Amino acid sequence: MRHSTQRFPLAGIFLIGAALFGLSLSFAISVGAVSVPIDTVWGVFFNRMGLSDAEPTWSAGRAAIVWEIRFPRALLATMVGAGLAVVGASLQAVTRNPLADPHLLGISSGGAFGAVAALLHTGLFMGLLTVPLMAFLGALMATAMVLGVSRMASATSADRLVLAGVAVSFVIMAGANILIFLGDPRATHTVVFWMLGGLGLAQWSHLAYPLVILLLAGAWLWVQSPKLNAMTIGDETATTLGISVAKFRLSVFVAGALITGVMVAFSGLIGFVGLMVPHIVRMMVGGDYARVLPVSALFGGIFLLCADIAARTLMAPEDIPIGIITGLIGGLFFIGVLARR
C-alpha cells in the first residue's frame, strides 16, 4: 500500500460528512413502516432532551417509535459502521493488504461464535455484559487462530494472511452452525436472523457498551497513527524506526478484535464495511492514518445508516437483514478492487 497525498481539505470533508450524517440520521429515523415527518423527529428529540418547552403536536405512539425504536437503532448503526471501518483501515495498515477486513480475516466470525454460544448455551451469566464479553473472546480466539495458521504455514505475505483468515472463518462458522444445530430450536430463528446482521434489537440501555469501546479502542488506534503509517511502508522500515513490528501488529489485532467482537454482539455479522470505507476515504484524504481513521469512522457510520435505510425500505414493511445489503454492495466492491489490483 502506498501513501498518497491529501486530495481535499480535511475541514471541508468533515463539514460535508457532518451534513451527510445529519441528513442520513434524519432520514433513517423518519422512514419505515410508519412514516414520521422529519420536523416531528427532531421535535421529539428536543422534547425528550429537555431542550424545548413547546407543546407536543405528535401522538404518544409516534414519539415512542422515534425515541424508543428508531433513535437507538440509528445510533447503533452509526457506531457499528464507524467501528468496523476503523478496524478495517487499521488491519489494512498492519497487513499491508488492501483487502484486509475484520469479516475476511475471520474476526467477525469469531465474534459470532462467541455470541451464539452465549445466546444458546451459556446463558447471560454476567447480565448484559455476557454477549459482548463472549463475542470479544470469540474474536480474540479467531485472531489467535489466524496468526497461528499463518505462522504454521509460513504465510507471511499479505495475500496469504487473508487466505488464512478466510480458511479460519469457514472453520469457525462451521462451529457456530453446530452450536445453532444443538441449541434450543425455539431460539435458533432469532439467532439465524442475527447472524445475517440486524439492528432491530437496539435499545438505549445497550448503547453504552459499543460507544465506550469505540471511543477507547478507536482513540488508541488513532494515537498509533505514526506507527500505522510506518507499517504501510514495510516491516523493515518500521523496524528501523524503532517499532517492534510483531508486538505492534498483535496489539492492533487485539484492539480490532475488541471493537469487532462488541459490535458483532449487538448487530450480528455485517461484512465488508471495513473493506470499502477505508478505500473510499483514502481517495479523499490520502494515506496518513491521522486523517484516515477519523474520516473512516465518520463515513463508516454514514454508510451503515444508508444501508439500514435500504434494509427497511426495499421490502417494507419487512426488514431485510442488513448483512445482506452490505454483502451485496461489498461483494461488488471487492470484485472491483481485485480487478484494479
CSV table of C-alpha atoms in Angstrom, one decimal:
chain,number,residue,atom,x,y,z
A,1,MET,CA,0.0,0.0,0.0
A,2,ARG,CA,1.4,3.4,-1.0
A,3,HIS,CA,1.0,6.7,0.7
A,4,SER,CA,-0.9,9.2,-1.3
A,5,THR,CA,-1.3,12.9,-0.8
A,6,GLN,CA,-4.4,14.6,0.6
A,7,ARG,CA,-6.9,15.3,-2.2
A,8,PHE,CA,-9.4,17.6,-0.4
A,9,PRO,CA,-9.2,19.9,2.6
A,10,LEU,CA,-9.9,18.0,5.8
A,11,ALA,CA,-12.1,20.6,7.3
A,12,GLY,CA,-14.3,20.6,4.1
A,13,ILE,CA,-14.5,16.8,4.2
A,14,PHE,CA,-15.7,16.9,7.8
A,15,LEU,CA,-18.3,19.6,7.1
A,16,ILE,CA,-19.6,17.6,4.1
A,17,GLY,CA,-19.5,14.4,6.3
A,18,ALA,CA,-21.4,16.1,9.1
A,19,ALA,CA,-24.1,17.3,6.7
A,20,LEU,CA,-24.4,13.9,5.2
A,21,PHE,CA,-24.6,12.3,8.7
A,22,GLY,CA,-27.3,14.7,9.7
A,23,LEU,CA,-29.4,14.0,6.6
A,24,SER,CA,-28.9,10.3,6.9
A,25,LEU,CA,-29.8,10.2,10.6
A,26,SER,CA,-32.9,12.3,10.0
A,27,PHE,CA,-34.0,10.1,7.1
A,28,ALA,CA,-33.2,6.8,8.9
A,29,ILE,CA,-35.4,7.8,11.8
A,30,SER,CA,-38.2,9.2,9.6
A,31,VAL,CA,-38.7,6.3,7.2
A,32,GLY,CA,-40.2,2.9,7.9
A,33,ALA,CA,-43.5,1.1,8.2
A,34,VAL,CA,-44.8,4.2,9.9
A,35,SER,CA,-43.5,7.3,8.2
A,36,VAL,CA,-42.7,10.2,10.6
A,37,PRO,CA,-42.1,13.8,9.4
A,38,ILE,CA,-38.5,15.0,10.0
A,39,ASP,CA,-39.7,18.0,11.9
A,40,THR,CA,-41.5,15.6,14.3
A,41,VAL,CA,-38.3,13.5,14.6
A,42,TRP,CA,-36.3,16.4,15.9
A,43,GLY,CA,-39.3,17.8,17.9
A,44,VAL,CA,-39.4,14.5,19.8
A,45,PHE,CA,-35.6,14.6,20.3
A,46,PHE,CA,-35.5,18.2,21.7
A,47,ASN,CA,-38.6,17.5,23.8
A,48,ARG,CA,-37.1,14.3,25.4
A,49,MET,CA,-33.7,16.1,25.9
A,50,GLY,CA,-35.5,18.9,27.8
A,51,LEU,CA,-34.3,21.4,25.2
A,52,SER,CA,-37.8,22.5,24.2
A,53,ASP,CA,-40.9,23.7,26.1
A,54,ALA,CA,-43.2,23.6,23.1
A,55,GLU,CA,-46.4,21.6,23.5
A,56,PRO,CA,-46.0,18.2,21.6
A,57,THR,CA,-48.1,18.1,18.4
A,58,TRP,CA,-47.5,14.4,17.8
A,59,SER,CA,-49.1,11.3,19.2
A,60,ALA,CA,-47.6,9.2,22.0
A,61,GLY,CA,-47.3,6.3,19.6
A,62,ARG,CA,-45.1,8.3,17.2
A,63,ALA,CA,-43.0,9.6,20.0
A,64,ALA,CA,-42.4,6.0,21.1
A,65,ILE,CA,-41.5,4.9,17.6
A,66,VAL,CA,-39.0,7.7,17.2
A,67,TRP,CA,-37.4,7.7,20.7
A,68,GLU,CA,-37.6,4.0,21.8
A,69,ILE,CA,-37.1,2.2,18.4
A,70,ARG,CA,-35.6,4.3,15.7
A,71,PHE,CA,-33.2,6.6,17.5
A,72,PRO,CA,-31.3,3.7,19.3
A,73,ARG,CA,-31.3,1.8,16.0
A,74,ALA,CA,-29.8,4.7,14.1
A,75,LEU,CA,-27.2,5.4,16.7
A,76,LEU,CA,-26.2,1.7,16.9
A,77,ALA,CA,-25.8,1.7,13.1
A,78,THR,CA,-23.5,4.7,13.3
A,79,MET,CA,-21.3,3.1,16.0
A,80,VAL,CA,-21.1,-0.2,14.3
A,81,GLY,CA,-20.3,1.3,10.9
A,82,ALA,CA,-17.6,3.6,12.5
A,83,GLY,CA,-16.1,0.7,14.4
A,84,LEU,CA,-15.9,-1.7,11.5
A,85,ALA,CA,-14.4,1.0,9.2
A,86,VAL,CA,-11.7,1.9,11.8
A,87,VAL,CA,-10.8,-1.8,12.3
A,88,GLY,CA,-10.7,-2.4,8.5
A,89,ALA,CA,-8.4,0.6,8.0
A,90,SER,CA,-6.0,-0.5,10.8
A,91,LEU,CA,-5.9,-4.1,9.6
A,92,GLN,CA,-5.1,-2.9,6.1
A,93,ALA,CA,-2.1,-1.0,7.5
A,94,VAL,CA,-0.6,-3.7,9.6
A,95,THR,CA,-1.1,-6.4,7.0
A,96,ARG,CA,-0.2,-4.1,4.1
A,97,ASN,CA,-3.2,-5.7,2.3
A,98,PRO,CA,-5.9,-3.6,0.7
A,99,LEU,CA,-8.3,-6.5,1.0
A,100,ALA,CA,-7.9,-6.9,4.8
A,101,ASP,CA,-11.2,-6.6,6.7
A,102,PRO,CA,-12.5,-8.0,10.0
A,103,HIS,CA,-15.0,-10.1,8.1
A,104,LEU,CA,-12.5,-11.6,5.7
A,105,LEU,CA,-9.9,-12.2,8.4
A,106,GLY,CA,-12.3,-14.3,10.4
A,107,ILE,CA,-12.6,-11.8,13.4
A,108,SER,CA,-16.3,-11.2,12.8
A,109,SER,CA,-16.9,-15.0,12.6
A,110,GLY,CA,-15.1,-15.5,15.9
A,111,GLY,CA,-17.3,-12.8,17.5
A,112,ALA,CA,-20.4,-14.5,16.1
A,113,PHE,CA,-19.3,-17.9,17.5
A,114,GLY,CA,-18.9,-16.4,21.0
A,115,ALA,CA,-22.2,-14.5,20.8
A,116,VAL,CA,-24.1,-17.7,19.6
A,117,ALA,CA,-22.5,-19.7,22.5
A,118,ALA,CA,-23.8,-17.1,25.0
A,119,LEU,CA,-27.3,-16.8,23.5
A,120,LEU,CA,-27.9,-20.5,23.1
A,121,HIS,CA,-25.8,-22.4,25.6
A,122,THR,CA,-24.1,-20.5,28.4
A,123,GLY,CA,-26.9,-18.1,29.3
A,124,LEU,CA,-26.4,-14.5,30.4
A,125,PHE,CA,-24.3,-15.4,33.4
A,126,MET,CA,-22.9,-11.8,33.6
A,127,GLY,CA,-26.1,-10.0,32.6
A,128,LEU,CA,-25.9,-7.6,29.6
A,129,LEU,CA,-22.1,-7.9,29.5
A,130,THR,CA,-22.2,-11.6,28.7
A,131,VAL,CA,-22.8,-11.4,25.0
A,132,PRO,CA,-20.2,-8.6,24.3
A,133,LEU,CA,-17.7,-10.4,26.5
A,134,MET,CA,-18.2,-13.8,24.8
A,135,ALA,CA,-18.1,-12.1,21.4
A,136,PHE,CA,-14.8,-10.4,22.2
A,137,LEU,CA,-13.3,-13.7,23.4
A,138,GLY,CA,-14.5,-15.4,20.2
A,139,ALA,CA,-13.0,-12.6,18.1
A,140,LEU,CA,-9.8,-12.9,20.1
A,141,MET,CA,-9.8,-16.7,19.6
A,142,ALA,CA,-10.2,-16.2,15.8
A,143,THR,CA,-7.4,-13.7,15.8
A,144,ALA,CA,-5.1,-16.1,17.5
A,145,MET,CA,-6.1,-18.9,15.1
A,146,VAL,CA,-5.4,-16.7,12.0
A,147,LEU,CA,-2.0,-15.7,13.4
A,148,GLY,CA,-1.2,-19.3,14.3
A,149,VAL,CA,-2.2,-20.7,10.9
A,150,SER,CA,-0.3,-18.0,9.1
A,151,ARG,CA,2.8,-18.7,11.2
A,152,MET,CA,2.5,-22.5,10.8
A,153,ALA,CA,2.1,-22.2,7.0
A,154,SER,CA,4.8,-19.5,6.8
A,155,ALA,CA,2.1,-17.3,5.3
A,156,THR,CA,3.9,-14.1,5.9
A,157,SER,CA,2.8,-12.4,2.7
A,158,ALA,CA,-0.3,-10.1,2.8
A,159,ASP,CA,-2.4,-12.1,0.4
A,160,ARG,CA,-1.7,-15.4,2.2
A,161,LEU,CA,-2.6,-13.9,5.5
A,162,VAL,CA,-6.1,-13.1,4.0
A,163,LEU,CA,-6.3,-16.7,2.8
A,164,ALA,CA,-5.5,-17.9,6.3
A,165,GLY,CA,-8.3,-15.7,7.6
A,166,VAL,CA,-10.8,-17.0,5.1
A,167,ALA,CA,-9.9,-20.6,6.0
A,168,VAL,CA,-10.3,-19.9,9.7
A,169,SER,CA,-13.6,-18.1,9.1
A,170,PHE,CA,-15.0,-21.2,7.4
A,171,VAL,CA,-13.9,-23.4,10.3
A,172,ILE,CA,-15.3,-21.1,13.0
A,173,MET,CA,-18.6,-20.6,11.1
A,174,ALA,CA,-18.9,-24.4,10.9
A,175,GLY,CA,-18.5,-24.4,14.7
A,176,ALA,CA,-21.2,-21.7,15.1
A,177,ASN,CA,-23.6,-23.7,12.9
A,178,ILE,CA,-23.0,-26.7,15.1
A,179,LEU,CA,-23.9,-24.6,18.2
A,180,ILE,CA,-27.1,-23.5,16.4
A,181,PHE,CA,-28.0,-27.0,15.5
A,182,LEU,CA,-27.5,-28.2,19.1
A,183,GLY,CA,-29.3,-25.2,20.6
A,184,ASP,CA,-33.0,-24.7,21.5
A,185,PRO,CA,-35.0,-24.8,18.2
A,186,ARG,CA,-37.3,-22.1,19.5
A,187,ALA,CA,-34.3,-19.7,19.8
A,188,THR,CA,-32.5,-20.6,16.6
A,189,HIS,CA,-34.7,-18.5,14.3
A,190,THR,CA,-33.7,-15.3,16.2
A,191,VAL,CA,-30.0,-16.3,16.1
A,192,VAL,CA,-30.0,-17.1,12.4
A,193,PHE,CA,-31.6,-13.7,11.7
A,194,TRP,CA,-29.0,-12.1,13.9
A,195,MET,CA,-26.2,-13.9,12.1
A,196,LEU,CA,-27.3,-12.3,8.9
A,197,GLY,CA,-26.9,-8.9,10.5
A,198,GLY,CA,-29.6,-6.8,12.1
A,199,LEU,CA,-30.1,-3.7,14.2
A,200,GLY,CA,-33.7,-4.3,15.3
A,201,LEU,CA,-32.8,-5.2,18.9
A,202,ALA,CA,-31.1,-1.9,19.6
A,203,GLN,CA,-32.0,-0.3,23.0
A,204,TRP,CA,-30.9,2.7,24.8
A,205,SER,CA,-29.6,0.6,27.7
A,206,HIS,CA,-27.3,-1.3,25.3
A,207,LEU,CA,-25.6,1.6,23.5
A,208,ALA,CA,-23.1,2.5,26.3
A,209,TYR,CA,-21.1,-0.7,25.6
A,210,PRO,CA,-20.3,-0.2,21.9
A,211,LEU,CA,-19.8,3.6,22.5
A,212,VAL,CA,-17.3,3.2,25.3
A,213,ILE,CA,-15.3,0.5,23.4
A,214,LEU,CA,-15.3,2.5,20.2
A,215,LEU,CA,-14.1,5.7,21.9
A,216,LEU,CA,-11.4,4.0,23.9
A,217,ALA,CA,-10.0,1.5,21.3
A,218,GLY,CA,-10.6,3.9,18.5
A,219,ALA,CA,-8.6,6.7,20.3
A,220,TRP,CA,-5.8,4.2,21.0
A,221,LEU,CA,-5.6,3.3,17.3
A,222,TRP,CA,-5.6,7.0,16.3
A,223,VAL,CA,-2.7,7.7,18.7
A,224,GLN,CA,-0.8,4.9,16.9
A,225,SER,CA,-1.3,6.7,13.5
A,226,PRO,CA,2.5,7.3,13.1
A,227,LYS,CA,3.2,3.6,13.6
A,228,LEU,CA,0.4,2.6,11.2
A,229,ASN,CA,1.9,4.9,8.6
A,230,ALA,CA,5.3,3.2,9.1
A,231,MET,CA,3.7,-0.3,8.8
A,232,THR,CA,2.2,0.5,5.4
A,233,ILE,CA,5.7,1.1,4.0
A,234,GLY,CA,7.1,-2.3,5.2
A,235,ASP,CA,8.2,-4.2,8.2
A,236,GLU,CA,11.9,-3.4,7.7
A,237,THR,CA,11.2,0.4,7.6
A,238,ALA,CA,9.1,0.1,10.6
A,239,THR,CA,11.8,-1.8,12.5
A,240,THR,CA,14.4,0.8,11.6
A,241,LEU,CA,12.1,3.4,13.1
A,242,GLY,CA,12.1,1.5,16.4
A,243,ILE,CA,8.8,-0.2,16.1
A,244,SER,CA,8.5,-3.8,17.5
A,245,VAL,CA,6.6,-5.0,14.4
A,246,ALA,CA,5.3,-8.3,15.7
A,247,LYS,CA,4.2,-6.9,19.1
A,248,PHE,CA,2.6,-3.9,17.5
A,249,ARG,CA,0.8,-6.0,14.8
A,250,LEU,CA,-0.6,-8.2,17.6
A,251,SER,CA,-1.8,-5.2,19.7
A,252,VAL,CA,-3.7,-3.8,16.6
A,253,PHE,CA,-5.3,-7.3,16.1
A,254,VAL,CA,-6.3,-7.4,19.7
A,255,ALA,CA,-7.8,-3.9,19.5
A,256,GLY,CA,-9.6,-4.8,16.3
A,257,ALA,CA,-10.9,-8.0,17.9
A,258,LEU,CA,-12.2,-6.0,20.9
A,259,ILE,CA,-14.1,-3.5,18.6
A,260,THR,CA,-15.3,-6.1,16.2
A,261,GLY,CA,-16.4,-8.5,19.0
A,262,VAL,CA,-18.5,-5.9,20.8
A,263,MET,CA,-20.1,-4.6,17.5
A,264,VAL,CA,-20.9,-8.1,16.4
A,265,ALA,CA,-22.5,-8.8,19.7
A,266,PHE,CA,-25.1,-6.0,19.2
A,267,SER,CA,-25.5,-6.0,15.4
A,268,GLY,CA,-24.7,-9.6,14.2
A,269,LEU,CA,-22.5,-10.3,11.2
A,270,ILE,CA,-22.1,-7.3,9.0
A,271,GLY,CA,-19.3,-7.7,6.4
A,272,PHE,CA,-17.3,-5.5,4.0
A,273,VAL,CA,-17.8,-2.2,5.8
A,274,GLY,CA,-14.2,-2.3,6.8
A,275,LEU,CA,-13.1,-3.2,3.3
A,276,MET,CA,-15.0,-0.5,1.4
A,277,VAL,CA,-14.9,2.6,3.5
A,278,PRO,CA,-11.1,3.0,4.1
A,279,HIS,CA,-10.5,2.7,0.3
A,280,ILE,CA,-13.0,5.5,-0.4
A,281,VAL,CA,-11.6,7.6,2.4
A,282,ARG,CA,-8.0,7.3,1.2
A,283,MET,CA,-9.1,8.6,-2.2
A,284,MET,CA,-10.3,11.8,-0.4
A,285,VAL,CA,-7.7,12.4,2.3
A,286,GLY,CA,-4.6,10.4,1.2
A,287,GLY,CA,-2.8,7.8,3.2
A,288,ASP,CA,-1.9,9.5,6.5
A,289,TYR,CA,-3.7,7.5,9.2
A,290,ALA,CA,-4.1,10.5,11.4
A,291,ARG,CA,-6.7,11.6,8.8
A,292,VAL,CA,-7.8,8.2,7.5
A,293,LEU,CA,-9.1,6.8,10.9
A,294,PRO,CA,-11.4,9.7,12.0
A,295,VAL,CA,-12.8,10.2,8.4
A,296,SER,CA,-13.3,6.4,8.1
A,297,ALA,CA,-15.2,6.4,11.4
A,298,LEU,CA,-17.5,9.3,10.1
A,299,PHE,CA,-18.2,7.8,6.7
A,300,GLY,CA,-18.5,4.2,8.1
A,301,GLY,CA,-21.3,5.4,10.2
A,302,ILE,CA,-22.9,7.2,7.3
A,303,PHE,CA,-22.6,4.1,5.1
A,304,LEU,CA,-24.2,1.8,7.6
A,305,LEU,CA,-27.0,4.3,8.2
A,306,CYS,CA,-27.8,4.3,4.5
A,307,ALA,CA,-27.6,0.5,4.3
A,308,ASP,CA,-30.1,0.3,7.2
A,309,ILE,CA,-32.4,2.7,5.4
A,310,ALA,CA,-32.3,0.4,2.3
A,311,ALA,CA,-32.8,-2.7,4.5
A,312,ARG,CA,-36.0,-1.2,6.0
A,313,THR,CA,-37.5,0.3,2.8
A,314,LEU,CA,-36.7,-2.1,-0.1
A,315,MET,CA,-39.2,-4.7,1.1
A,316,ALA,CA,-41.3,-2.6,3.6
A,317,PRO,CA,-42.8,-3.4,6.0
A,318,GLU,CA,-40.4,-6.4,6.2
A,319,ASP,CA,-36.8,-5.7,7.3
A,320,ILE,CA,-34.1,-7.2,5.1
A,321,PRO,CA,-31.1,-8.3,7.3
A,322,ILE,CA,-28.6,-5.5,6.9
A,323,GLY,CA,-25.8,-8.0,6.3
A,324,ILE,CA,-27.4,-8.9,3.0
A,325,ILE,CA,-27.3,-5.3,1.9
A,326,THR,CA,-23.6,-4.8,2.9
A,327,GLY,CA,-22.7,-8.2,1.5
A,328,LEU,CA,-24.2,-7.4,-1.9
A,329,ILE,CA,-22.5,-3.9,-2.1
A,330,GLY,CA,-19.3,-5.2,-0.6
A,331,GLY,CA,-19.0,-8.2,-2.9
A,332,LEU,CA,-19.3,-5.9,-6.0
A,333,PHE,CA,-16.8,-3.5,-4.5
A,334,PHE,CA,-14.4,-6.5,-3.7
A,335,ILE,CA,-14.6,-7.6,-7.4
A,336,GLY,CA,-13.8,-4.0,-8.4
A,337,VAL,CA,-10.7,-3.9,-6.1
A,338,LEU,CA,-9.5,-7.2,-7.4
A,339,ALA,CA,-9.9,-6.0,-11.0
A,340,ARG,CA,-7.9,-2.9,-10.3
A,341,ARG,CA,-5.1,-4.7,-8.4
